[in-house]
Tab-separated table of C-alpha atoms in Angstrom:
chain	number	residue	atom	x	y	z
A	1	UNK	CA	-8.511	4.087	-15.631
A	2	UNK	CA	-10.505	3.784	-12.288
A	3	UNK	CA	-11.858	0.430	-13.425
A	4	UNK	CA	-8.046	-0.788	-13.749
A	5	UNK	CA	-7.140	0.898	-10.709
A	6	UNK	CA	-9.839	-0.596	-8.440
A	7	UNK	CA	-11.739	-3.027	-9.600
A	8	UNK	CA	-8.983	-4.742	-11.390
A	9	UNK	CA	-5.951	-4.228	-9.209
A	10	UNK	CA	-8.703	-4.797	-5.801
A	11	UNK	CA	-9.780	-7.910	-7.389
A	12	UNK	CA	-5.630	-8.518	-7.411
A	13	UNK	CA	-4.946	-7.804	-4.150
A	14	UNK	CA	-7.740	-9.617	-2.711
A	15	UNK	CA	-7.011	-13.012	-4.531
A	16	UNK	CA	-3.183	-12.298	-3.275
A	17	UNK	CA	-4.566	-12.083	0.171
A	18	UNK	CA	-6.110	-15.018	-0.111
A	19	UNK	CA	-3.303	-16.869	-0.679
A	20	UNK	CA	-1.349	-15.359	1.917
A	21	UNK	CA	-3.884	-16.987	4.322
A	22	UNK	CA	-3.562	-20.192	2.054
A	23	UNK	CA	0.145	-20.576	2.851
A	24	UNK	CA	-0.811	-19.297	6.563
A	25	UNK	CA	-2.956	-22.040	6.875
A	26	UNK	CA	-0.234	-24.419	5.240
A	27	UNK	CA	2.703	-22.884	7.746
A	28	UNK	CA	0.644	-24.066	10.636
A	29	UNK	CA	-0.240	-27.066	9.714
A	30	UNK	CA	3.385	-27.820	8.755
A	31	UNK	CA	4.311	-26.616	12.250
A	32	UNK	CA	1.130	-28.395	13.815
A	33	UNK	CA	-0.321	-25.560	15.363
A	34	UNK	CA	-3.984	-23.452	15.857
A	35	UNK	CA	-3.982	-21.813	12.330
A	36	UNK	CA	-6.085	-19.505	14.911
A	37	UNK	CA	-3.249	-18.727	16.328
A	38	UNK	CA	-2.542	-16.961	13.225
A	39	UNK	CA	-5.815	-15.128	12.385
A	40	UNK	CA	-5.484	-13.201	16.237
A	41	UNK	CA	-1.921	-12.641	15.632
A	42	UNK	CA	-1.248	-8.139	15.667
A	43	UNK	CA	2.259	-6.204	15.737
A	44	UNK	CA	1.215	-4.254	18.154
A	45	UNK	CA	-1.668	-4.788	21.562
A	46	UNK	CA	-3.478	-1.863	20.146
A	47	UNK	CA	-3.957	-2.696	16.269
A	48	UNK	CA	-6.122	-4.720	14.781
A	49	UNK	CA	-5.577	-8.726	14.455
A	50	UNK	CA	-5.271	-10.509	11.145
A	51	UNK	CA	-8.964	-10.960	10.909
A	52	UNK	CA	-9.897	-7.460	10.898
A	53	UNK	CA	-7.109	-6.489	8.608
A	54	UNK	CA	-9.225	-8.841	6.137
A	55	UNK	CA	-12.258	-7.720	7.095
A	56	UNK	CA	-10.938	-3.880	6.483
A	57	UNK	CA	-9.122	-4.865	3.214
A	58	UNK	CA	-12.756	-6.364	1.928
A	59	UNK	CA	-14.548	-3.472	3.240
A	60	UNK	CA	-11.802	-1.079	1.399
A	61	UNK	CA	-12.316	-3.412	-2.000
A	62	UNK	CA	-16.245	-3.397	-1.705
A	63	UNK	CA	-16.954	0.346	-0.575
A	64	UNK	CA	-14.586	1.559	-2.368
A	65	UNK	CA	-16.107	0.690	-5.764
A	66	UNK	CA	-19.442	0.911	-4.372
A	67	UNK	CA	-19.065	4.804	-3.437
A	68	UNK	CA	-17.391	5.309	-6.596
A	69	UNK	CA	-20.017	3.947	-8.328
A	70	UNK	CA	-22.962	4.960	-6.863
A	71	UNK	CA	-23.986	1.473	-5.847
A	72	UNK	CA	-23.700	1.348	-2.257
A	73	UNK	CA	-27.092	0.036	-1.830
A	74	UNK	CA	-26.043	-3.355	-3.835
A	75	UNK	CA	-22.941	-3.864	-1.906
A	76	UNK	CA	-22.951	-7.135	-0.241
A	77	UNK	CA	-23.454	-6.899	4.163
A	78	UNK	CA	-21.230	-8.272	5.829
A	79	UNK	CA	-21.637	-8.432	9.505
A	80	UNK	CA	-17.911	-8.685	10.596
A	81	UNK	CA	-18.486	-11.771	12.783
A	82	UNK	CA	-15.842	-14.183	11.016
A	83	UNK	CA	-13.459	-16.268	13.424
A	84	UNK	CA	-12.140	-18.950	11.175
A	85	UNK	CA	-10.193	-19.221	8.447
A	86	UNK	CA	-13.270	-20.856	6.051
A	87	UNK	CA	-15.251	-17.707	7.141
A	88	UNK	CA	-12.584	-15.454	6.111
A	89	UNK	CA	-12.015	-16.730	3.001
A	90	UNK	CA	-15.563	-16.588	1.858
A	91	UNK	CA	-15.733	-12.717	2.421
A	92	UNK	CA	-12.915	-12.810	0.372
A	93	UNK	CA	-15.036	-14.481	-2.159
A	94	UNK	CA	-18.343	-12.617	-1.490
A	95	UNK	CA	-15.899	-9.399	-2.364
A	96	UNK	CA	-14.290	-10.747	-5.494
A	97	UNK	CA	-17.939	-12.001	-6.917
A	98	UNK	CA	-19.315	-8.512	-5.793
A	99	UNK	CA	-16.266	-6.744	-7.875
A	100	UNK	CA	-16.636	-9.608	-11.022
A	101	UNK	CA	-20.234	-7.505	-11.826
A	102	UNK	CA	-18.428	-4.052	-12.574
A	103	UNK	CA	-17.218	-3.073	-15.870
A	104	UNK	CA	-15.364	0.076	-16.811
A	105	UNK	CA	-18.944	1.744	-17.769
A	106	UNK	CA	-19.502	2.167	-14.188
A	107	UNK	CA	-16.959	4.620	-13.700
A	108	UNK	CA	-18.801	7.606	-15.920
A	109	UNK	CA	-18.710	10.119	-13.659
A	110	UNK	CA	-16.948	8.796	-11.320
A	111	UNK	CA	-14.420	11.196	-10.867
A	112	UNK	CA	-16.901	14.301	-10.181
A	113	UNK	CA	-18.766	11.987	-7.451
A	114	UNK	CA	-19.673	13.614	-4.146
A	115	UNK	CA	-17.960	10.306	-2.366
A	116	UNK	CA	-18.664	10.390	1.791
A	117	UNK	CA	-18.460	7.976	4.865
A	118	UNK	CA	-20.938	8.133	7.734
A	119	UNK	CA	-17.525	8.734	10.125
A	120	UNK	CA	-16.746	12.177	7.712
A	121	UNK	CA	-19.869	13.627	9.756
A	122	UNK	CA	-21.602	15.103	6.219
A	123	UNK	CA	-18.040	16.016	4.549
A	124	UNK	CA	-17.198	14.123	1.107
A	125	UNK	CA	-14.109	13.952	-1.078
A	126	UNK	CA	-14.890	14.040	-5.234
A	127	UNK	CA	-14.314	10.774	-6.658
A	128	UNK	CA	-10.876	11.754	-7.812
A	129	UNK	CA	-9.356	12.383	-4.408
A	130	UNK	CA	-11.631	9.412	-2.672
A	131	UNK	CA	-9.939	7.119	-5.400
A	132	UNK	CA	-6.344	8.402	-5.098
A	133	UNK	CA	-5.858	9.390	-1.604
A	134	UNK	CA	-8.032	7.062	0.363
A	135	UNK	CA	-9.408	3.630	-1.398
A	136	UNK	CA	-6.046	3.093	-3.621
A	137	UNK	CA	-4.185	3.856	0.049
A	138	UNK	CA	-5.632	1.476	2.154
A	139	UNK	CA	-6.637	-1.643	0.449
A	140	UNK	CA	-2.547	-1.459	-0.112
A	141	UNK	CA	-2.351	-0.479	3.838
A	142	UNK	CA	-4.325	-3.286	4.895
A	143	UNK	CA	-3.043	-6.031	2.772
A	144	UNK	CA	0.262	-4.957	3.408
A	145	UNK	CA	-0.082	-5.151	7.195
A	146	UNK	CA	-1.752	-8.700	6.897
A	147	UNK	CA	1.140	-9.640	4.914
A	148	UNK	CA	3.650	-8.274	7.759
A	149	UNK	CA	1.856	-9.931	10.531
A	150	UNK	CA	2.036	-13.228	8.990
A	151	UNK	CA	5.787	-12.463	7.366
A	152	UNK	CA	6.023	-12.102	10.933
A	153	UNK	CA	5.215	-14.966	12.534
A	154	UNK	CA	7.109	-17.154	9.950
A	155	UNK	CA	5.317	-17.195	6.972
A	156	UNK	CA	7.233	-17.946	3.752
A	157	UNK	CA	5.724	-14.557	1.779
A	158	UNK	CA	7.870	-12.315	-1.095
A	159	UNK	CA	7.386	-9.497	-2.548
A	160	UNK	CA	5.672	-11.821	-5.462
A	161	UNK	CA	2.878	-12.928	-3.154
A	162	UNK	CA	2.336	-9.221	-2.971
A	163	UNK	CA	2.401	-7.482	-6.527
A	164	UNK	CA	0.840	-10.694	-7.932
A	165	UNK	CA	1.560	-11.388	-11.624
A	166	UNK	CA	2.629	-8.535	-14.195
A	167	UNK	CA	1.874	-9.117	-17.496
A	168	UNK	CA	5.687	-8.817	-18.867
A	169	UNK	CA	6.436	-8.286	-22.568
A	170	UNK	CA	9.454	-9.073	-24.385
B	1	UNK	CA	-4.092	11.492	-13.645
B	2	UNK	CA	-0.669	9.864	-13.722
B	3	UNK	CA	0.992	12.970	-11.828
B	4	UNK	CA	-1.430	13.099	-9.443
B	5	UNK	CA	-1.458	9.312	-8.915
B	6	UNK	CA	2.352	9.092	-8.315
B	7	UNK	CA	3.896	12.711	-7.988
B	8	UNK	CA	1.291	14.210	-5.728
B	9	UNK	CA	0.608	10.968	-3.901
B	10	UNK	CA	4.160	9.532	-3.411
B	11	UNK	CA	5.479	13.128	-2.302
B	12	UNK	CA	2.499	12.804	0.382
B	13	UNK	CA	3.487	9.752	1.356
B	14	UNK	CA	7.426	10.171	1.621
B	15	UNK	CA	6.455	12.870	3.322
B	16	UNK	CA	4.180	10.744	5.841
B	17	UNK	CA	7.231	8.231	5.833
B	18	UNK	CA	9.134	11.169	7.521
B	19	UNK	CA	6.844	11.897	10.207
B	20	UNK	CA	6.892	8.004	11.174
B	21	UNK	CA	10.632	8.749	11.620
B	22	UNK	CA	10.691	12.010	13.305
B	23	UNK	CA	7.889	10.130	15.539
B	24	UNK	CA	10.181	7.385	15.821
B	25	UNK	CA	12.894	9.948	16.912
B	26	UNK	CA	11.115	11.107	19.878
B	27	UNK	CA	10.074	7.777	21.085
B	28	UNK	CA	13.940	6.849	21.209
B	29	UNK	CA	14.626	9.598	22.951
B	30	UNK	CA	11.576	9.341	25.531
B	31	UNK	CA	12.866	5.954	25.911
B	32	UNK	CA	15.959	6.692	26.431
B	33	UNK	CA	17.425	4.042	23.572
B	34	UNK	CA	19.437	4.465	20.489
B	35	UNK	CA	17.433	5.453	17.347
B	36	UNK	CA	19.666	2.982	15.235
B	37	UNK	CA	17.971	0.023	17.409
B	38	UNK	CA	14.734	1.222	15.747
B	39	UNK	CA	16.336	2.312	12.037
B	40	UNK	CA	17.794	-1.634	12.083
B	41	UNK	CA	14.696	-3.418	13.261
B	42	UNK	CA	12.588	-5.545	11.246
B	43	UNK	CA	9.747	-8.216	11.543
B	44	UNK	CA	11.315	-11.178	10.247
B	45	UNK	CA	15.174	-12.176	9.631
B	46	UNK	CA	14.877	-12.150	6.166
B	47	UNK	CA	12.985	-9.030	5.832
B	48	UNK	CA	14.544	-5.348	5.212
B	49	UNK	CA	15.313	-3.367	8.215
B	50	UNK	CA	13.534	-0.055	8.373
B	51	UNK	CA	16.736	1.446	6.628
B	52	UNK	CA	16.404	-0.613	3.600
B	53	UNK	CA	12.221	0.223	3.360
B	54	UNK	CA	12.995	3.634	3.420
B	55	UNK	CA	15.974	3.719	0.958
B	56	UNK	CA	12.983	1.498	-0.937
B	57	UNK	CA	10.277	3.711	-1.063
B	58	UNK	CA	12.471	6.842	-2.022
B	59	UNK	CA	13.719	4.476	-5.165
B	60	UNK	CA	10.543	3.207	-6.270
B	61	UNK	CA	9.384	6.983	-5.634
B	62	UNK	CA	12.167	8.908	-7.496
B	63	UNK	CA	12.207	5.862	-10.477
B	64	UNK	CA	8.929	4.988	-10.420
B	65	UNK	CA	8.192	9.091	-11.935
B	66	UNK	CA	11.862	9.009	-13.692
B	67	UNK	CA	10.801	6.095	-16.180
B	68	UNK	CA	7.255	6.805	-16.563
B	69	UNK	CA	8.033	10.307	-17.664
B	70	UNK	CA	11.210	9.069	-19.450
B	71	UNK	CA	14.207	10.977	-17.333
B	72	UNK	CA	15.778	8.410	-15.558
B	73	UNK	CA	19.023	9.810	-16.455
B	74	UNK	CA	17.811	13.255	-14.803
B	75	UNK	CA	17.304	11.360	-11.174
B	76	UNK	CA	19.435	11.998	-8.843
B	77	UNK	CA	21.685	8.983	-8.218
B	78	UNK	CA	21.700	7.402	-4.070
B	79	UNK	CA	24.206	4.597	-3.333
B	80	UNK	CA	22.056	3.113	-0.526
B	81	UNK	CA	24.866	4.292	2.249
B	82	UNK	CA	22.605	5.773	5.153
B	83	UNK	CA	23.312	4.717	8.384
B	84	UNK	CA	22.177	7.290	10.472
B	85	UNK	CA	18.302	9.259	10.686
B	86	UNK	CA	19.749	12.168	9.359
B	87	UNK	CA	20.991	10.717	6.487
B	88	UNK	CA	17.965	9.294	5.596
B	89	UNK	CA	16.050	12.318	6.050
B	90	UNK	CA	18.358	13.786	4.159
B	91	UNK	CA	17.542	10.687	1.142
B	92	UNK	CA	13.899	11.852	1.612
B	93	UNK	CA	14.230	14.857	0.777
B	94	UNK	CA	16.579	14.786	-1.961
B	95	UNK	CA	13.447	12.873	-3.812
B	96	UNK	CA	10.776	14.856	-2.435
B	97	UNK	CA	13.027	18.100	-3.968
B	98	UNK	CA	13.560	15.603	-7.494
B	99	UNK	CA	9.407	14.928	-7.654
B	100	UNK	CA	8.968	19.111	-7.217
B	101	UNK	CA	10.555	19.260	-10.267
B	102	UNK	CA	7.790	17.659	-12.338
B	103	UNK	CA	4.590	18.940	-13.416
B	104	UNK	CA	1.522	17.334	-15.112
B	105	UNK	CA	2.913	17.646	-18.642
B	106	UNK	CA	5.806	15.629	-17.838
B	107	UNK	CA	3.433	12.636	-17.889
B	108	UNK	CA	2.025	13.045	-21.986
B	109	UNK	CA	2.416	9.412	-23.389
B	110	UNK	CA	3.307	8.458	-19.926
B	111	UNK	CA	0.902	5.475	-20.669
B	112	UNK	CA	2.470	3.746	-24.018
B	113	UNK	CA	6.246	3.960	-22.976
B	114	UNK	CA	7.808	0.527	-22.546
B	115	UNK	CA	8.996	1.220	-18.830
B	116	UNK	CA	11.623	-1.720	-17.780
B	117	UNK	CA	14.315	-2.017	-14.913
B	118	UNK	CA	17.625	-3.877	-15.216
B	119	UNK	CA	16.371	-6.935	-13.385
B	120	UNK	CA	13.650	-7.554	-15.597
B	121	UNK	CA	16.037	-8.436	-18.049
B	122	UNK	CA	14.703	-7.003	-21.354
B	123	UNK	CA	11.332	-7.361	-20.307
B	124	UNK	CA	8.478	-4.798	-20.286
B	125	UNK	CA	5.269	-3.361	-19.016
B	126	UNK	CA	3.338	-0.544	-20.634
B	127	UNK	CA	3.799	2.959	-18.282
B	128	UNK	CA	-0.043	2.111	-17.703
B	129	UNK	CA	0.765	-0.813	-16.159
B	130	UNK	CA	3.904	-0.381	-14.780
B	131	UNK	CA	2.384	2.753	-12.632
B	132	UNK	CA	-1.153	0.955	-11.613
B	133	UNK	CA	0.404	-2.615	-10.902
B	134	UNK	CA	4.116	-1.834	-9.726
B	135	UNK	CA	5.032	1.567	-8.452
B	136	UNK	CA	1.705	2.208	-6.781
B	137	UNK	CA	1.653	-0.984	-4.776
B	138	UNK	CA	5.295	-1.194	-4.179
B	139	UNK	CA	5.698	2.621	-2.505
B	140	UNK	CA	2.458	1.696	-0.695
B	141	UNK	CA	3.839	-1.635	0.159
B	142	UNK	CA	7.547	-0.264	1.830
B	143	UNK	CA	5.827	2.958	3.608
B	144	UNK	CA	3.151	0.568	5.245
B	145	UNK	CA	6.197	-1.991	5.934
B	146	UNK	CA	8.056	1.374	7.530
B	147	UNK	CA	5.566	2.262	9.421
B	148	UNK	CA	4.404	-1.571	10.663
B	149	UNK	CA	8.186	-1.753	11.718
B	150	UNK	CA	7.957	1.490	14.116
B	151	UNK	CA	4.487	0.400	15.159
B	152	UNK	CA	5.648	-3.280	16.137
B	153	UNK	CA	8.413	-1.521	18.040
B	154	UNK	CA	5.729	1.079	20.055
B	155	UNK	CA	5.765	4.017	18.135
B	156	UNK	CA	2.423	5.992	18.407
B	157	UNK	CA	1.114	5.782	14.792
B	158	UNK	CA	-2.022	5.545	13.316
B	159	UNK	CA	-4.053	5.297	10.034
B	160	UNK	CA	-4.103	9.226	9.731
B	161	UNK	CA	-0.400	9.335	10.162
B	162	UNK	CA	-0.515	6.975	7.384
B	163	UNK	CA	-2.906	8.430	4.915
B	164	UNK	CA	-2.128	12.249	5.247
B	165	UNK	CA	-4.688	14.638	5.337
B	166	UNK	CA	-7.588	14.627	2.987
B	167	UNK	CA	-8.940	17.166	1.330
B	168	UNK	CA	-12.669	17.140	2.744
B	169	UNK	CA	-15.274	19.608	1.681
B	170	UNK	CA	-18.650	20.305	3.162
């Protein structure tokens, strides 16, 4: 189940996000202006622009399967100096290639992980709660504010753009 | 895993959702403006006001656990009339008071019930699905919207106001 609910689903939301930027990039150039313009854009002076929200939501994605895993040391680097909209979208890419090598055998023991963050100072969370209450939280957080900043600025974006496809039955 | 993953985490986070508001409260009245301005705001035209994400997240809350667990007709039944912050409160914790009522058992064979909603118009997911690819994302998706809304506006939020504590351990 944490395969489905973080590889899988991450690997979702990040290919969602992606084409949020897509039709970002396709507002402003219908509009003819800076799709820059876009990527700076915040909904507030103190939180963090567009780009960061995609740098956090990659960061979420990759460390958060990483930690779970036990693989930290062959997550991908990524220095957090992207400023265009090419850049962005291959960390996007690096993330989803990075998350295509994982298979549901990674997860043994996943749960009972001692899962920490250099910012917890030392303290962890078990897998479970790390999972649950923090990775599952924020990739949602930070995709979901992306979304919002370009919803607000005029981008054409549903609720579709956000859940993705769900495989319906009949 | 399935109580734990909605149950525990959605009464955390509808729980969060009213500490935005009670934040939101006092900013009104440090402000010296009408709470309503803030309860009616919203990013884009054609987006929910923070009313509507609210009455959203305590629906896909309260249904999300009704129809994995099979008691939809046990929910208690809100016909989307708030208008005012107590009232919503109020809408909170009518659900938060409906999720106590569950346990862990509640969830056996959550994963192979057909779970479906009258919109979807016969059609189906798995509980498996339905919890990892639609409730999950969708409350994560309207409390993030909630709080972007209040934050756009100048309310003094921040991630940990979002997430909730965490259960660290040395």
């Amino acid at each position: 189940m944490f395969y489905d609910l973080t590889v899988v689903q991450f690997t979702k939301m990040l290919n969602n996000l992606n084409s949020f930027l897509d039709k970002g990039a396709a507002f402003a150039e219908t509009k003819k202006i800076d799709v820059n313009v876009l990527l700076n854009s915040r909904l507030a002076p103190d939180q963090f622009n567009l780009i960061r929200q995609v740098q956090i939501a990659c960061d979420t994605a990759k460390l958060g399967v990483a930690r779970l895993t036990g693989k930290v040391e062959s997550a991908p680097v990524h220095a957090d100096t992207e400023t265009s909209l090419p850049e962005l979208k291959a960390r996007i890419q690096s993330v989803l290639d990075y998350l295509a090598g994982f298979s549901a055998d990674d997860f043994a023991g996943a749960a009972e992980r001692q899962v920490s963050q250099p910012r917890w100072e030392g303290k962890y969370l078990t897998g479970y709660e790390f999972a649950i209450q923090h990775a599952v939280p924020n990739i949602y957080f930070h995709v979901t504010t992306a979304y919002a900043i370009l919803r607000h600025n005029g981008v054409d974006l549903g609720k579709k753009d956000f859940l993705g496809s769900l495989p319906y039955k009949n």
